[in-house]
JSON list of C-alpha atoms in Angstrom, two decimals:
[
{"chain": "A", "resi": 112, "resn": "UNK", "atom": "CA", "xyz": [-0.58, 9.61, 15.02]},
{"chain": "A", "resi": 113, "resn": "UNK", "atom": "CA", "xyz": [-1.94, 5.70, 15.00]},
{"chain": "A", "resi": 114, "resn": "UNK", "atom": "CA", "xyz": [-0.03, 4.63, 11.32]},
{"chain": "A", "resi": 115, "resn": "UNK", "atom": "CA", "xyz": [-2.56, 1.45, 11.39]},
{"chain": "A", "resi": 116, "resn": "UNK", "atom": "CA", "xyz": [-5.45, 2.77, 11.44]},
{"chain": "A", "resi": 117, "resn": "UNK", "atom": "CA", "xyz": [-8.15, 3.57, 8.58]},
{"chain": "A", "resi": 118, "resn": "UNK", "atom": "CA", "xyz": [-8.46, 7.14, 8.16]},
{"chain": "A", "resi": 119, "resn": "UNK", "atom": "CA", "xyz": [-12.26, 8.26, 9.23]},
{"chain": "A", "resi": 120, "resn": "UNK", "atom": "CA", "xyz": [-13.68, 9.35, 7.19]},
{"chain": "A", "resi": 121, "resn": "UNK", "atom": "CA", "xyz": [-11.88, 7.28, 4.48]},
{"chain": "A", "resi": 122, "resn": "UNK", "atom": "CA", "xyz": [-9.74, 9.28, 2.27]},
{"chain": "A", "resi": 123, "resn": "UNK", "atom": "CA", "xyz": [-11.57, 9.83, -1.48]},
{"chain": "A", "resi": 124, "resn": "UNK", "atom": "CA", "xyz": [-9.16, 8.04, -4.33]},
{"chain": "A", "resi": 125, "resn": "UNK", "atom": "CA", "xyz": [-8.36, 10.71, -7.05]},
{"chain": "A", "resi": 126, "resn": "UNK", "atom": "CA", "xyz": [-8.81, 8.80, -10.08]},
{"chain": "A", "resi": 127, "resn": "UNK", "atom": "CA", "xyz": [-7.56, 10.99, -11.93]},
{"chain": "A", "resi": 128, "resn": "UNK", "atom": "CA", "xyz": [-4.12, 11.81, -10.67]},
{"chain": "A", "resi": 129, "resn": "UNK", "atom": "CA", "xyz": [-3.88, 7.93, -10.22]},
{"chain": "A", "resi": 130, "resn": "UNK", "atom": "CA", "xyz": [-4.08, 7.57, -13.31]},
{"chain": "A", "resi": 131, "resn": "UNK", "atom": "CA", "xyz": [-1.47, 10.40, -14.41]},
{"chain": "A", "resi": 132, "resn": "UNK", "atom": "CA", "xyz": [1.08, 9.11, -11.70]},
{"chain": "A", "resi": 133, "resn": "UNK", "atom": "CA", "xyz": [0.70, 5.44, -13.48]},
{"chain": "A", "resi": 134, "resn": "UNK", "atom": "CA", "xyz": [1.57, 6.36, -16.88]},
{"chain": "A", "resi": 135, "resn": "UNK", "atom": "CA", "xyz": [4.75, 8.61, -15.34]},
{"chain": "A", "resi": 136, "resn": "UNK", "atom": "CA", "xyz": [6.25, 5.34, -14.16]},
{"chain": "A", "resi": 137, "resn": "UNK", "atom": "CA", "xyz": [8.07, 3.28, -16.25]},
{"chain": "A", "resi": 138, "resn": "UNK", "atom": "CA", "xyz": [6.51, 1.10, -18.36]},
{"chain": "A", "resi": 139, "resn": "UNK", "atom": "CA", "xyz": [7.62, -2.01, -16.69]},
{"chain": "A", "resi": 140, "resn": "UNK", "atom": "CA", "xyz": [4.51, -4.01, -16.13]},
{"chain": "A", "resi": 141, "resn": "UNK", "atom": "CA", "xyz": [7.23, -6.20, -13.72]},
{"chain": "A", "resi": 142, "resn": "UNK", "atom": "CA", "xyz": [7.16, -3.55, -11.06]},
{"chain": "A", "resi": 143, "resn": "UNK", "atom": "CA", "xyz": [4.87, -4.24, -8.15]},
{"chain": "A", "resi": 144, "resn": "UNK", "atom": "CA", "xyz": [2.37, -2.59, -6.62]},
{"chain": "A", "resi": 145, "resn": "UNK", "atom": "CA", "xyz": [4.96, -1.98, -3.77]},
{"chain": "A", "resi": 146, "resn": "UNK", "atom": "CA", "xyz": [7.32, -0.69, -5.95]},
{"chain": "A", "resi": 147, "resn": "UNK", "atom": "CA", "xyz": [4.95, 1.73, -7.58]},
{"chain": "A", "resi": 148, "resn": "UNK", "atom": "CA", "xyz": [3.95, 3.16, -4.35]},
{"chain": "A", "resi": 149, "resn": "UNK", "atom": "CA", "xyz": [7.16, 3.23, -3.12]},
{"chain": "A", "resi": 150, "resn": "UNK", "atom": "CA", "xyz": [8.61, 5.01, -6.35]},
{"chain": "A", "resi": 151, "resn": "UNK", "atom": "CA", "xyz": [5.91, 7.68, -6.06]},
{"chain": "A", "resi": 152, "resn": "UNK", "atom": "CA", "xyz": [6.48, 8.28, -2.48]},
{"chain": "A", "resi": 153, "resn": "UNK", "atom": "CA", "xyz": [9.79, 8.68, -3.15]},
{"chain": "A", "resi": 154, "resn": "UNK", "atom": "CA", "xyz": [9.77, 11.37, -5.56]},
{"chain": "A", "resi": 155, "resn": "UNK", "atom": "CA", "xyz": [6.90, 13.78, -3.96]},
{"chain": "A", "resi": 156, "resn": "UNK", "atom": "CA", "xyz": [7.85, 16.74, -2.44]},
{"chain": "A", "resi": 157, "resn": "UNK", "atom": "CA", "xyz": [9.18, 16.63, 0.86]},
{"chain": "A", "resi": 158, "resn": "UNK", "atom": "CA", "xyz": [7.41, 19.75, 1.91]},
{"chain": "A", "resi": 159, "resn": "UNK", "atom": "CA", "xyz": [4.25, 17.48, 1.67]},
{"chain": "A", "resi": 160, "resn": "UNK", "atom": "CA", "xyz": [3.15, 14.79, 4.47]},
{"chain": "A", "resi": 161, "resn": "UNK", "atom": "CA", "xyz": [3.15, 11.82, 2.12]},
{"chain": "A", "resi": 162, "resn": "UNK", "atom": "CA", "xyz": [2.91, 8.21, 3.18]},
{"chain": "A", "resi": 163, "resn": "UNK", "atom": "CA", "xyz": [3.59, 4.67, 1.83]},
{"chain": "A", "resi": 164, "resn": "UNK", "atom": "CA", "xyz": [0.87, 2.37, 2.68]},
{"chain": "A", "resi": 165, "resn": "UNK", "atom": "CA", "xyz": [0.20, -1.33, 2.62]},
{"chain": "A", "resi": 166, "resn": "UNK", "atom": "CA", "xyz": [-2.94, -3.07, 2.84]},
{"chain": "A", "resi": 167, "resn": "UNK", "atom": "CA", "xyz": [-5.98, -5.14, 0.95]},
{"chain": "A", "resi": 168, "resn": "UNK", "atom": "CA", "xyz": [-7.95, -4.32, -2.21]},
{"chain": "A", "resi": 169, "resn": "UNK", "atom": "CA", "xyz": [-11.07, -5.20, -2.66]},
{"chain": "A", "resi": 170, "resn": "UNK", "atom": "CA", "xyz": [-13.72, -4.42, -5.54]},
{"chain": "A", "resi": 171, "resn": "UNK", "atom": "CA", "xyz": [-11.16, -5.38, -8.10]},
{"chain": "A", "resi": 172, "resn": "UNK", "atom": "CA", "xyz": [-10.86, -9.13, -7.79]},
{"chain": "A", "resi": 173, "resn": "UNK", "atom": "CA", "xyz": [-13.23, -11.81, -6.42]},
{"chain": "A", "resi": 174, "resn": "UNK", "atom": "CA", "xyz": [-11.26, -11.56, -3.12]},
{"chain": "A", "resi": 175, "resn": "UNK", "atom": "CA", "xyz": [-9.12, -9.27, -1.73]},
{"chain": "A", "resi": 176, "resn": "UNK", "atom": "CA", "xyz": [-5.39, -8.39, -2.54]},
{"chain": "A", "resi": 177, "resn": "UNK", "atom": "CA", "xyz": [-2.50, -7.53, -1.59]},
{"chain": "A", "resi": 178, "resn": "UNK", "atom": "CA", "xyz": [-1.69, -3.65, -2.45]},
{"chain": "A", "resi": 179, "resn": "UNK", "atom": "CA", "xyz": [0.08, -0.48, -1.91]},
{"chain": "A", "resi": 180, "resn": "UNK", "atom": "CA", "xyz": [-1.00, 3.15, -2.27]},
{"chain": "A", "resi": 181, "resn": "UNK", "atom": "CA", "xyz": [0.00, 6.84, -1.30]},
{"chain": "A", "resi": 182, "resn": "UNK", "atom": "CA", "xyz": [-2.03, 8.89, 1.19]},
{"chain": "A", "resi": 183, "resn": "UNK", "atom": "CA", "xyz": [-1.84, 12.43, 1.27]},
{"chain": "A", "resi": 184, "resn": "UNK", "atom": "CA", "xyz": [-3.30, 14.19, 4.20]},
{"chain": "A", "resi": 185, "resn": "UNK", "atom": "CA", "xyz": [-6.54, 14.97, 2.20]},
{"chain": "A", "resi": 186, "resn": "UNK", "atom": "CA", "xyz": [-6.68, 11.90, -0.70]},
{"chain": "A", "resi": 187, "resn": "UNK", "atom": "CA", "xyz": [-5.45, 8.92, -1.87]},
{"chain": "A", "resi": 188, "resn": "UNK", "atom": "CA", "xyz": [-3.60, 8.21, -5.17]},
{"chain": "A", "resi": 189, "resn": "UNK", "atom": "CA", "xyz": [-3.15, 4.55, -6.31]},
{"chain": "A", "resi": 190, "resn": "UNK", "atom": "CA", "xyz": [-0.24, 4.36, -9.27]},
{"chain": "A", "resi": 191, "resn": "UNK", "atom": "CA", "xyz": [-1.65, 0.33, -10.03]},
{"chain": "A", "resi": 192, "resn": "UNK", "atom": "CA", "xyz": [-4.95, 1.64, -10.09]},
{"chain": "A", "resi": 193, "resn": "UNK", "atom": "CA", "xyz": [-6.29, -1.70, -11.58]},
{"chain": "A", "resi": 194, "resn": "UNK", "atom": "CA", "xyz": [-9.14, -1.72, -14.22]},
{"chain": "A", "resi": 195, "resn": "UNK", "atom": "CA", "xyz": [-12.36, -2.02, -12.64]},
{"chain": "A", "resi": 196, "resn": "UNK", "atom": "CA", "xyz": [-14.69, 0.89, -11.33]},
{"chain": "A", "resi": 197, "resn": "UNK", "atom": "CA", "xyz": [-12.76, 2.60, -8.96]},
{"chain": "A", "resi": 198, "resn": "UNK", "atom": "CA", "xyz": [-15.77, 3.97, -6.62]},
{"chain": "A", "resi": 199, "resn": "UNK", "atom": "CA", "xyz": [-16.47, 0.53, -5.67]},
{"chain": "A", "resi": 200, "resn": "UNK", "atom": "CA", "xyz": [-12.93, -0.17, -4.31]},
{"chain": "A", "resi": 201, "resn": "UNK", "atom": "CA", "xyz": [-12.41, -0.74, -0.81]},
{"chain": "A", "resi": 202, "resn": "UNK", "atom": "CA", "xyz": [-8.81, 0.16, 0.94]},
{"chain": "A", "resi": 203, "resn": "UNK", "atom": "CA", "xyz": [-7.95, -1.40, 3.98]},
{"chain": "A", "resi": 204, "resn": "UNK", "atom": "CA", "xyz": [-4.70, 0.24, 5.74]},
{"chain": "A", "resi": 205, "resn": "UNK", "atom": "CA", "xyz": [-2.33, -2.74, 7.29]},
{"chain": "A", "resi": 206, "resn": "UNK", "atom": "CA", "xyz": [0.60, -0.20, 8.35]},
{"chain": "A", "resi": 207, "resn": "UNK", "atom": "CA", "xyz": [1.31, 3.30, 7.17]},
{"chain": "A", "resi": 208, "resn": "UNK", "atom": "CA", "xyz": [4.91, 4.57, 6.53]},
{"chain": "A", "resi": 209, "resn": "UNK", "atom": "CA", "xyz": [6.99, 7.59, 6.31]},
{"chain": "A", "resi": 210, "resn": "UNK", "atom": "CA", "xyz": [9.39, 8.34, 3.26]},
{"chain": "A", "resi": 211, "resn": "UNK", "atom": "CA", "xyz": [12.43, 7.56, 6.59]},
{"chain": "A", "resi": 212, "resn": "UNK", "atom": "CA", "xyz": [10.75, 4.77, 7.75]},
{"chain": "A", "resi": 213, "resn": "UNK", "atom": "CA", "xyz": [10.40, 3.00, 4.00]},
{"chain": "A", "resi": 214, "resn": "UNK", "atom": "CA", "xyz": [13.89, 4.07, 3.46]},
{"chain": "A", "resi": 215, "resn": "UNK", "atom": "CA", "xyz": [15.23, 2.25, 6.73]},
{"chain": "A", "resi": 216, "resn": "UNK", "atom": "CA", "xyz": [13.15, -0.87, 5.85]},
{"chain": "A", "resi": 217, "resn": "UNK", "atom": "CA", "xyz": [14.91, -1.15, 2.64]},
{"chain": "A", "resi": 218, "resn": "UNK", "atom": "CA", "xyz": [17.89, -0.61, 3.60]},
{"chain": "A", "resi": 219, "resn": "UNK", "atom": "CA", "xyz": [17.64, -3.46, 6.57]},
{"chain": "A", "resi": 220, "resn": "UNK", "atom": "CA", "xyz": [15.64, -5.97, 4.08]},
{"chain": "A", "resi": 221, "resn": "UNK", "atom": "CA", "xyz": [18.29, -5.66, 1.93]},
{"chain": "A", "resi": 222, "resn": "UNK", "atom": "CA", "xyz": [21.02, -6.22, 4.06]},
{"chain": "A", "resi": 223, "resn": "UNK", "atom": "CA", "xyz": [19.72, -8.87, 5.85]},
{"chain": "A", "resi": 224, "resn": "UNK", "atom": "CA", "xyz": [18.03, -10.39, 2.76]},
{"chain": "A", "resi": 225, "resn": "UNK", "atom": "CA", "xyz": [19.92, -9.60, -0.44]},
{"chain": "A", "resi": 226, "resn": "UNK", "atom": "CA", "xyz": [17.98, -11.94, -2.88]},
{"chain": "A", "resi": 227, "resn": "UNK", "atom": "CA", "xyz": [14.98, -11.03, -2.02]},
{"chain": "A", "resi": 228, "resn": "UNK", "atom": "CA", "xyz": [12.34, -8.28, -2.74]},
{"chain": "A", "resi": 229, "resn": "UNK", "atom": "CA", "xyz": [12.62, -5.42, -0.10]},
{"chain": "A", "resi": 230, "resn": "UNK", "atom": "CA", "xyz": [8.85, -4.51, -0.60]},
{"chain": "A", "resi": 231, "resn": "UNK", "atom": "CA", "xyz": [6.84, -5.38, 0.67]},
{"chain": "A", "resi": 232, "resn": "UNK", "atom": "CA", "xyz": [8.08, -4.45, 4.44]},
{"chain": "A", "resi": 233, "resn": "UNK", "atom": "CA", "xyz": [7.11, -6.92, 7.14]},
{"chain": "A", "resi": 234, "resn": "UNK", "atom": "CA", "xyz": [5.84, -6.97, 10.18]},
{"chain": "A", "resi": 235, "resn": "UNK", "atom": "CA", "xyz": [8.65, -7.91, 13.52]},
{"chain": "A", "resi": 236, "resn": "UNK", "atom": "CA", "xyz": [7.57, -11.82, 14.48]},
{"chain": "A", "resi": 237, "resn": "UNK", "atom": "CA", "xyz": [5.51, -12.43, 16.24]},
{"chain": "A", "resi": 238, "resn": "UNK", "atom": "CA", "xyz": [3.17, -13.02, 12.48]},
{"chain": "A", "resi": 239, "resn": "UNK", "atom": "CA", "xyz": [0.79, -14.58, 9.99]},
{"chain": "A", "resi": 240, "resn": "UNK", "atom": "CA", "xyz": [0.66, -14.99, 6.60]},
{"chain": "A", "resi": 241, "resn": "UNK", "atom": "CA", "xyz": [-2.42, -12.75, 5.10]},
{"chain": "A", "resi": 242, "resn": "UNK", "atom": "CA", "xyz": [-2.48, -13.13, 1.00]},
{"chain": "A", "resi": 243, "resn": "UNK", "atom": "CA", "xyz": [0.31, -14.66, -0.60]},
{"chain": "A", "resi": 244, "resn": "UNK", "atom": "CA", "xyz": [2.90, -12.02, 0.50]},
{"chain": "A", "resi": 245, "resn": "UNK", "atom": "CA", "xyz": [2.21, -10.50, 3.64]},
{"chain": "A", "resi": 246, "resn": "UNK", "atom": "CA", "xyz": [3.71, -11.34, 7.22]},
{"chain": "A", "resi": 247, "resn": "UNK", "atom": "CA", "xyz": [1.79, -9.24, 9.60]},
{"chain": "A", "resi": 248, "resn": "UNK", "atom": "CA", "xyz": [0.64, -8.93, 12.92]},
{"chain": "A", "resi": 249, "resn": "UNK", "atom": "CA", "xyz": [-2.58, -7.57, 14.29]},
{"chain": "A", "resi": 250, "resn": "UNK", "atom": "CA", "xyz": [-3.07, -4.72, 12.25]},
{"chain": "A", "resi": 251, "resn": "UNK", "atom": "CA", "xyz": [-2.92, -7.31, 9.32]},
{"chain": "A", "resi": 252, "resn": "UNK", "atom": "CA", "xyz": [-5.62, -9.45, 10.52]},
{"chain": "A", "resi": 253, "resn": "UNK", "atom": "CA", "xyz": [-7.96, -6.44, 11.62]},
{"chain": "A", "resi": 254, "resn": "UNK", "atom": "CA", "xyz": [-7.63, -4.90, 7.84]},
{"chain": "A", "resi": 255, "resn": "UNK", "atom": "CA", "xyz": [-8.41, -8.23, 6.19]},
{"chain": "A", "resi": 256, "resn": "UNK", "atom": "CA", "xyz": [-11.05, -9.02, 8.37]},
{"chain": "A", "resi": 257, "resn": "UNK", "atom": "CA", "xyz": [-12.79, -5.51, 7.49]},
{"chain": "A", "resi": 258, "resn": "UNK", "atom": "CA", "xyz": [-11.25, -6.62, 3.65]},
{"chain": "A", "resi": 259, "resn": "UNK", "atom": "CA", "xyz": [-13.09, -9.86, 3.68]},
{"chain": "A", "resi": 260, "resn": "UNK", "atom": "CA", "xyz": [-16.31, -8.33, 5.42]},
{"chain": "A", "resi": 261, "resn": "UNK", "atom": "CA", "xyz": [-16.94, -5.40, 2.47]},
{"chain": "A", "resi": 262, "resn": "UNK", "atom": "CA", "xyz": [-15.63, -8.55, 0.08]},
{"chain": "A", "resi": 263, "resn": "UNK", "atom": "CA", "xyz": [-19.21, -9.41, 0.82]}
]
């Protein structure tokens, strides 16, 4: 399975359980999108293909941003769901991760980097910067080049 690519035809966002899984999270309005994802990756059932993803919003800003969501295998659920009208946001998959593979990236950023944030996860050199945060290689510039072109 290609964890970089878009799914075709894109998953539909359920609103609604978005919405739910962002008032179950603590109220800490510090937590990032990263951490939100992550959190509610982390506690769904394990009996259920779940996956932490990174990528760009658009629809909700004048350009596109940096985010996180969940995919299941037949929606998407966004716990930052930011205010705006959700059927006119845009999600633009950078790299997909298992629950493992998150778990093993946090545990390596924060061994090798103990100060800093362990989401979001980065991409091996060689990279770019794309937004203020991430460090990614192709898959990077492919999403925010389809991120820029629905920006339009």
């Amino acid at each position: 399975m290609d964890l970089t690519a878009n799914p075709i035809p894109p998953l539909p966002l359920d609103i609604l359980q978005s919405q739910q899984l962002a008032s179950q999270l603590p109220g800490n309005p510090k937590l990032s999108v990263f951490e939100r994802a992550w959190r509610t990756v982390a506690q769904w059932p394990a009996t259920d293909a779940v996956y932490y993803v990174q990528g760009f919003l658009t629809g909700a800003r004048p350009q596109p941003q940096e985010h996180a969501w969940v995919e299941l295998s037949d929606r998407r659920l966004d716990p930052s769901l930011p205010p705006g009208n959700p059927q006119k946001f845009g999600y633009f998959t950078c790299r997909r991760f298992t629950v493992a593979q998150v778990k093993a990236a946090i545990a390596e950023a924060q061994e090798d980097y103990p100060e800093d944030e362990a989401l979001p996860i980065y991409d091996p050199a060689p990279y770019a910067y794309y937004g203020d945060l991430f460090l990614g290689g192709v898959a990077y510039q492919q999403a925010w080049d389809a991120a820029i072109a629905h920006q339009r």
